[in-house]
Amino acid sequence: IERMDKAGADYMHLDVMDGHFVPNLTFGAPVIKAVRKYTDKPFDVHLMISNPLDYAEDFAKAGADIICFHSECDSDTEETINKILSLGKKAGLAIKPATPIDEVVKYLDKLSMVLVMTVEPGFGGQSFMESTMPKVEAIRKINPDIDIEVDGGINAETIKIAAKAGANVFVAGSAVFKSENPAETIAILRKNAQDAQ
Ligand code: ZN
């Protein structure tokens, strides 16, 4: 986190997986709390968990700034958004590649961010699915101001495609963490996104 902070990342995107909503298991609120002190950058917490409603408060207390959960989870979407907002945090709603945008569009008024997954959630290192771009374009058409985040397979090339479609928040995992020079990689990603917008 310190390395990425110094390299110029705008946000820290933290992928929480519960081994149930997705087959993989990562970390929960205690780890987020433990790393919160290493940066002042916003914590964008992506909950790939079945029951975000019951855990939203833990993540808020742990230091999340944006709490993003999946429309496909078991919790009631509206109730979970309201819970996050009541905790004084920004709410984000994520959709998997096969989920239509109707699932997020009805909540746009309350959301700070929509996360369009550009891979199937669950594991890092997957290839970008360009087939998800019409969803980004459609959401951008409906709302010119909301943050549209893309997550999965973002690199110096795919970021151009996503930016052109209307995305403005880009999650880069492998591209940045496996780079020998993350600062240079982030600068290239930012330039490519700006040039394509
Ligand atoms: Zn994520």
PDB file of C-alpha atoms and ligand atoms in Angstrom:
ATOM      1  CA  ILE A   1       0.000   0.000   0.000  1.00  0.00           C
ATOM      2  CA  GLU A   2       2.834   2.407   0.765  1.00  0.00           C
ATOM      3  CA  ARG A   3       4.467   1.480  -2.530  1.00  0.00           C
ATOM      4  CA  MET A   4       1.254   2.166  -4.479  1.00  0.00           C
ATOM      5  CA  ASP A   5       0.609   5.377  -2.564  1.00  0.00           C
ATOM      6  CA  LYS A   6       4.078   6.647  -3.526  1.00  0.00           C
ATOM      7  CA  ALA A   7       3.587   5.414  -7.091  1.00  0.00           C
ATOM      8  CA  GLY A   8       0.639   7.791  -7.494  1.00  0.00           C
ATOM      9  CA  ALA A   9      -2.475   5.615  -7.181  1.00  0.00           C
ATOM     10  CA  ASP A  10      -5.630   7.681  -6.601  1.00  0.00           C
ATOM     11  CA  TYR A  11      -7.476   5.008  -4.605  1.00  0.00           C
ATOM     12  CA  MET A  12      -6.707   1.751  -2.874  1.00  0.00           C
ATOM     13  CA  HIS A  13      -9.110  -0.906  -4.166  1.00  0.00           C
ATOM     14  CA  LEU A  14      -9.477  -3.759  -1.686  1.00  0.00           C
ATOM     15  CA  ASP A  15     -11.027  -7.014  -2.873  1.00  0.00           C
ATOM     16  CA  VAL A  16     -12.894  -8.807  -0.105  1.00  0.00           C
ATOM     17  CA  MET A  17     -13.920 -12.368  -0.981  1.00  0.00           C
ATOM     18  CA  ASP A  18     -15.801 -14.680   1.361  1.00  0.00           C
ATOM     19  CA  GLY A  19     -15.291 -18.114  -0.233  1.00  0.00           C
ATOM     20  CA  HIS A  20     -19.077 -18.248  -0.750  1.00  0.00           C
ATOM     21  CA  PHE A  21     -20.196 -15.482  -3.107  1.00  0.00           C
ATOM     22  CA  VAL A  22     -16.993 -16.282  -5.005  1.00  0.00           C
ATOM     23  CA  PRO A  23     -14.899 -19.425  -4.594  1.00  0.00           C
ATOM     24  CA  ASN A  24     -11.819 -17.556  -3.423  1.00  0.00           C
ATOM     25  CA  LEU A  25     -11.098 -16.234   0.058  1.00  0.00           C
ATOM     26  CA  THR A  26      -9.086 -13.075   0.733  1.00  0.00           C
ATOM     27  CA  PHE A  27      -9.400 -10.903   3.852  1.00  0.00           C
ATOM     28  CA  GLY A  28     -11.957  -9.047   5.917  1.00  0.00           C
ATOM     29  CA  ALA A  29     -12.412  -5.904   7.960  1.00  0.00           C
ATOM     30  CA  PRO A  30      -9.554  -6.529  10.474  1.00  0.00           C
ATOM     31  CA  VAL A  31      -6.954  -6.527   7.682  1.00  0.00           C
ATOM     32  CA  ILE A  32      -8.419  -3.356   6.187  1.00  0.00           C
ATOM     33  CA  LYS A  33      -8.289  -1.731   9.608  1.00  0.00           C
ATOM     34  CA  ALA A  34      -4.674  -2.829  10.010  1.00  0.00           C
ATOM     35  CA  VAL A  35      -3.529  -1.304   6.708  1.00  0.00           C
ATOM     36  CA  ARG A  36      -5.622   1.864   6.917  1.00  0.00           C
ATOM     37  CA  LYS A  37      -2.776   3.797   8.545  1.00  0.00           C
ATOM     38  CA  TYR A  38      -0.366   3.346   5.627  1.00  0.00           C
ATOM     39  CA  THR A  39      -2.073   5.841   3.311  1.00  0.00           C
ATOM     40  CA  ASP A  40      -4.498   8.761   3.289  1.00  0.00           C
ATOM     41  CA  LYS A  41      -5.839   7.746  -0.146  1.00  0.00           C
ATOM     42  CA  PRO A  42      -9.503   6.690  -0.240  1.00  0.00           C
ATOM     43  CA  PHE A  43     -10.209   3.034   0.469  1.00  0.00           C
ATOM     44  CA  ASP A  44     -12.511   1.610  -2.202  1.00  0.00           C
ATOM     45  CA  VAL A  45     -13.693  -1.663  -0.672  1.00  0.00           C
ATOM     46  CA  HIS A  46     -15.139  -4.160  -3.144  1.00  0.00           C
ATOM     47  CA  LEU A  47     -17.234  -6.694  -1.265  1.00  0.00           C
ATOM     48  CA  MET A  48     -17.533  -9.985  -3.101  1.00  0.00           C
ATOM     49  CA  ILE A  49     -19.493 -11.466  -0.240  1.00  0.00           C
ATOM     50  CA  SER A  50     -22.962 -13.005   0.056  1.00  0.00           C
ATOM     51  CA  ASN A  51     -24.273 -10.858   2.880  1.00  0.00           C
ATOM     52  CA  PRO A  52     -22.917  -7.295   2.710  1.00  0.00           C
ATOM     53  CA  LEU A  53     -25.808  -5.883   4.743  1.00  0.00           C
ATOM     54  CA  ASP A  54     -24.614  -7.643   7.898  1.00  0.00           C
ATOM     55  CA  TYR A  55     -20.971  -6.626   7.403  1.00  0.00           C
ATOM     56  CA  ALA A  56     -21.246  -3.055   6.080  1.00  0.00           C
ATOM     57  CA  GLU A  57     -20.765  -1.572   9.525  1.00  0.00           C
ATOM     58  CA  ASP A  58     -17.559  -3.578  10.129  1.00  0.00           C
ATOM     59  CA  PHE A  59     -16.074  -2.270   6.881  1.00  0.00           C
ATOM     60  CA  ALA A  60     -17.185   1.283   7.613  1.00  0.00           C
ATOM     61  CA  LYS A  61     -15.508   1.124  11.021  1.00  0.00           C
ATOM     62  CA  ALA A  62     -12.392  -0.437   9.498  1.00  0.00           C
ATOM     63  CA  GLY A  63     -11.849   2.671   7.373  1.00  0.00           C
ATOM     64  CA  ALA A  64     -13.629   2.116   4.062  1.00  0.00           C
ATOM     65  CA  ASP A  65     -14.567   5.313   2.210  1.00  0.00           C
ATOM     66  CA  ILE A  66     -16.524   3.647  -0.573  1.00  0.00           C
ATOM     67  CA  ILE A  67     -18.319   0.371   0.111  1.00  0.00           C
ATOM     68  CA  CYS A  68     -19.172  -1.440  -3.073  1.00  0.00           C
ATOM     69  CA  PHE A  69     -21.203  -4.657  -3.078  1.00  0.00           C
ATOM     70  CA  HIS A  70     -22.729  -6.894  -5.737  1.00  0.00           C
ATOM     71  CA  SER A  71     -26.293  -6.686  -7.003  1.00  0.00           C
ATOM     72  CA  GLU A  72     -26.160 -10.504  -7.237  1.00  0.00           C
ATOM     73  CA  CYS A  73     -25.605 -10.974  -3.490  1.00  0.00           C
ATOM     74  CA  ASP A  74     -28.225 -12.283  -1.035  1.00  0.00           C
ATOM     75  CA  SER A  75     -28.800  -8.985   0.818  1.00  0.00           C
ATOM     76  CA  ASP A  76     -31.575  -6.634  -0.267  1.00  0.00           C
ATOM     77  CA  THR A  77     -29.936  -4.058  -2.549  1.00  0.00           C
ATOM     78  CA  GLU A  78     -31.835  -0.976  -1.447  1.00  0.00           C
ATOM     79  CA  GLU A  79     -31.556  -1.838   2.222  1.00  0.00           C
ATOM     80  CA  THR A  80     -27.804  -2.350   1.876  1.00  0.00           C
ATOM     81  CA  ILE A  81     -27.331   0.956   0.036  1.00  0.00           C
ATOM     82  CA  ASN A  82     -29.318   2.740   2.754  1.00  0.00           C
ATOM     83  CA  LYS A  83     -27.250   1.058   5.448  1.00  0.00           C
ATOM     84  CA  ILE A  84     -23.974   2.183   3.837  1.00  0.00           C
ATOM     85  CA  LEU A  85     -25.263   5.742   3.465  1.00  0.00           C
ATOM     86  CA  SER A  86     -26.465   5.753   7.079  1.00  0.00           C
ATOM     87  CA  LEU A  87     -22.900   4.889   8.116  1.00  0.00           C
ATOM     88  CA  GLY A  88     -21.698   8.052   6.359  1.00  0.00           C
ATOM     89  CA  LYS A  89     -19.938   6.175   3.553  1.00  0.00           C
ATOM     90  CA  LYS A  90     -20.275   6.291  -0.213  1.00  0.00           C
ATOM     91  CA  ALA A  91     -22.174   3.390  -1.759  1.00  0.00           C
ATOM     92  CA  GLY A  92     -21.128   1.539  -4.882  1.00  0.00           C
ATOM     93  CA  LEU A  93     -22.975  -1.239  -6.674  1.00  0.00           C
ATOM     94  CA  ALA A  94     -21.228  -3.875  -8.767  1.00  0.00           C
ATOM     95  CA  ILE A  95     -22.527  -6.110 -11.540  1.00  0.00           C
ATOM     96  CA  LYS A  96     -20.951  -9.257 -12.956  1.00  0.00           C
ATOM     97  CA  PRO A  97     -20.397  -9.540 -16.730  1.00  0.00           C
ATOM     98  CA  ALA A  98     -23.718 -11.332 -17.326  1.00  0.00           C
ATOM     99  CA  THR A  99     -25.864  -9.028 -15.160  1.00  0.00           C
ATOM    100  CA  PRO A 100     -27.901  -6.387 -17.034  1.00  0.00           C
ATOM    101  CA  ILE A 101     -27.591  -2.712 -16.131  1.00  0.00           C
ATOM    102  CA  ASP A 102     -31.248  -2.506 -15.021  1.00  0.00           C
ATOM    103  CA  GLU A 103     -30.007  -3.922 -11.716  1.00  0.00           C
ATOM    104  CA  VAL A 104     -28.002  -0.746 -11.017  1.00  0.00           C
ATOM    105  CA  VAL A 105     -29.867   1.902 -12.978  1.00  0.00           C
ATOM    106  CA  LYS A 106     -32.816   1.945 -10.582  1.00  0.00           C
ATOM    107  CA  TYR A 107     -30.469   2.918  -7.714  1.00  0.00           C
ATOM    108  CA  LEU A 108     -28.283   5.495  -9.490  1.00  0.00           C
ATOM    109  CA  ASP A 109     -29.654   8.413  -7.424  1.00  0.00           C
ATOM    110  CA  LYS A 110     -28.201   6.949  -4.235  1.00  0.00           C
ATOM    111  CA  LEU A 111     -24.948   5.568  -5.630  1.00  0.00           C
ATOM    112  CA  SER A 112     -21.576   7.296  -5.909  1.00  0.00           C
ATOM    113  CA  MET A 113     -20.192   4.603  -8.115  1.00  0.00           C
ATOM    114  CA  VAL A 114     -21.186   1.744 -10.376  1.00  0.00           C
ATOM    115  CA  LEU A 115     -18.696  -1.071 -10.782  1.00  0.00           C
ATOM    116  CA  VAL A 116     -18.930  -2.928 -14.074  1.00  0.00           C
ATOM    117  CA  MET A 117     -16.925  -6.139 -13.720  1.00  0.00           C
ATOM    118  CA  THR A 118     -14.817  -6.759 -16.793  1.00  0.00           C
ATOM    119  CA  VAL A 119     -14.007 -10.322 -15.701  1.00  0.00           C
ATOM    120  CA  GLU A 120     -15.930 -12.886 -13.644  1.00  0.00           C
ATOM    121  CA  PRO A 121     -15.229 -11.895 -10.044  1.00  0.00           C
ATOM    122  CA  GLY A 122     -13.185 -14.213  -7.885  1.00  0.00           C
ATOM    123  CA  PHE A 123      -9.602 -14.319  -9.072  1.00  0.00           C
ATOM    124  CA  GLY A 124      -6.920 -11.877 -10.204  1.00  0.00           C
ATOM    125  CA  GLY A 125      -4.992 -12.104 -13.430  1.00  0.00           C
ATOM    126  CA  GLN A 126      -7.926 -12.696 -15.816  1.00  0.00           C
ATOM    127  CA  SER A 127      -8.376 -11.251 -19.333  1.00  0.00           C
ATOM    128  CA  PHE A 128     -10.503  -8.149 -19.952  1.00  0.00           C
ATOM    129  CA  MET A 129     -13.929  -8.898 -21.467  1.00  0.00           C
ATOM    130  CA  GLU A 130     -14.653  -6.247 -24.098  1.00  0.00           C
ATOM    131  CA  SER A 131     -18.203  -7.612 -24.332  1.00  0.00           C
ATOM    132  CA  THR A 132     -18.992  -5.712 -21.111  1.00  0.00           C
ATOM    133  CA  MET A 133     -18.330  -2.299 -22.703  1.00  0.00           C
ATOM    134  CA  PRO A 134     -21.863  -1.705 -24.043  1.00  0.00           C
ATOM    135  CA  LYS A 135     -23.000  -1.718 -20.413  1.00  0.00           C
ATOM    136  CA  VAL A 136     -20.508   1.031 -19.553  1.00  0.00           C
ATOM    137  CA  GLU A 137     -21.660   3.050 -22.564  1.00  0.00           C
ATOM    138  CA  ALA A 138     -25.318   2.621 -21.603  1.00  0.00           C
ATOM    139  CA  ILE A 139     -24.804   3.698 -17.976  1.00  0.00           C
ATOM    140  CA  ARG A 140     -22.701   6.689 -19.066  1.00  0.00           C
ATOM    141  CA  LYS A 141     -25.500   7.752 -21.406  1.00  0.00           C
ATOM    142  CA  ILE A 142     -28.018   7.643 -18.575  1.00  0.00           C
ATOM    143  CA  ASN A 143     -25.776   9.477 -16.095  1.00  0.00           C
ATOM    144  CA  PRO A 144     -22.886  11.661 -17.287  1.00  0.00           C
ATOM    145  CA  ASP A 145     -21.587  12.333 -13.766  1.00  0.00           C
ATOM    146  CA  ILE A 146     -21.561   9.073 -11.812  1.00  0.00           C
ATOM    147  CA  ASP A 147     -18.261   7.280 -11.307  1.00  0.00           C
ATOM    148  CA  ILE A 148     -18.143   4.178 -13.483  1.00  0.00           C
ATOM    149  CA  GLU A 149     -15.453   1.794 -12.356  1.00  0.00           C
ATOM    150  CA  VAL A 150     -14.099  -1.131 -14.337  1.00  0.00           C
ATOM    151  CA  ASP A 151     -12.355  -4.023 -12.618  1.00  0.00           C
ATOM    152  CA  GLY A 152     -10.555  -6.957 -14.203  1.00  0.00           C
ATOM    153  CA  GLY A 153      -7.855  -7.220 -16.838  1.00  0.00           C
ATOM    154  CA  ILE A 154      -7.136  -3.477 -16.963  1.00  0.00           C
ATOM    155  CA  ASN A 155      -3.756  -2.690 -18.515  1.00  0.00           C
ATOM    156  CA  ALA A 156      -2.218   0.017 -20.745  1.00  0.00           C
ATOM    157  CA  GLU A 157      -4.225  -1.217 -23.753  1.00  0.00           C
ATOM    158  CA  THR A 158      -7.582  -2.254 -22.280  1.00  0.00           C
ATOM    159  CA  ILE A 159      -7.812   0.981 -20.278  1.00  0.00           C
ATOM    160  CA  LYS A 160      -8.188   2.870 -23.587  1.00  0.00           C
ATOM    161  CA  ILE A 161     -11.204   0.741 -24.543  1.00  0.00           C
ATOM    162  CA  ALA A 162     -12.817   1.192 -21.119  1.00  0.00           C
ATOM    163  CA  ALA A 163     -12.159   4.961 -21.022  1.00  0.00           C
ATOM    164  CA  LYS A 164     -13.592   5.399 -24.497  1.00  0.00           C
ATOM    165  CA  ALA A 165     -16.748   3.563 -23.407  1.00  0.00           C
ATOM    166  CA  GLY A 166     -17.172   6.031 -20.536  1.00  0.00           C
ATOM    167  CA  ALA A 167     -15.443   4.489 -17.523  1.00  0.00           C
ATOM    168  CA  ASN A 168     -13.518   6.931 -15.291  1.00  0.00           C
ATOM    169  CA  VAL A 169     -12.288   4.758 -12.396  1.00  0.00           C
ATOM    170  CA  PHE A 170      -9.901   1.967 -13.292  1.00  0.00           C
ATOM    171  CA  VAL A 171      -8.827  -0.912 -11.097  1.00  0.00           C
ATOM    172  CA  ALA A 172      -5.435  -2.228 -12.111  1.00  0.00           C
ATOM    173  CA  GLY A 173      -4.144  -5.156 -10.104  1.00  0.00           C
ATOM    174  CA  SER A 174      -1.657  -7.298 -11.965  1.00  0.00           C
ATOM    175  CA  ALA A 175      -0.658  -4.492 -14.353  1.00  0.00           C
ATOM    176  CA  VAL A 176       0.570  -2.321 -11.503  1.00  0.00           C
ATOM    177  CA  PHE A 177       1.598  -4.804  -8.824  1.00  0.00           C
ATOM    178  CA  LYS A 178       3.637  -6.925 -11.215  1.00  0.00           C
ATOM    179  CA  SER A 179       5.266  -3.894 -12.820  1.00  0.00           C
ATOM    180  CA  GLU A 180       8.930  -3.251 -12.084  1.00  0.00           C
ATOM    181  CA  ASN A 181       8.115   0.454 -12.066  1.00  0.00           C
ATOM    182  CA  PRO A 182       4.573   1.016 -10.724  1.00  0.00           C
ATOM    183  CA  ALA A 183       4.888   4.826 -10.873  1.00  0.00           C
ATOM    184  CA  GLU A 184       5.669   4.698 -14.575  1.00  0.00           C
ATOM    185  CA  THR A 185       2.887   2.155 -15.181  1.00  0.00           C
ATOM    186  CA  ILE A 186       0.331   4.296 -13.340  1.00  0.00           C
ATOM    187  CA  ALA A 187       1.430   7.365 -15.321  1.00  0.00           C
ATOM    188  CA  ILE A 188       0.995   5.457 -18.592  1.00  0.00           C
ATOM    189  CA  LEU A 189      -2.407   4.122 -17.516  1.00  0.00           C
ATOM    190  CA  ARG A 190      -3.556   7.635 -16.587  1.00  0.00           C
ATOM    191  CA  LYS A 191      -2.332   9.149 -19.843  1.00  0.00           C
ATOM    192  CA  ASN A 192      -3.881   6.406 -21.967  1.00  0.00           C
ATOM    193  CA  ALA A 193      -7.212   6.802 -20.171  1.00  0.00           C
ATOM    194  CA  GLN A 194      -7.199  10.602 -20.549  1.00  0.00           C
ATOM    195  CA  ASP A 195      -6.268  10.415 -24.233  1.00  0.00           C
ATOM    196  CA  ALA A 196      -9.095   7.951 -24.919  1.00  0.00           C
ATOM    197  CA  GLN A 197     -11.845   9.856 -23.058  1.00  0.00           C
TER     198      GLN A 197
HETATM  199 ZN    ZN B   1     -12.323  -5.519  -7.232  1.00  0.00          ZN
END
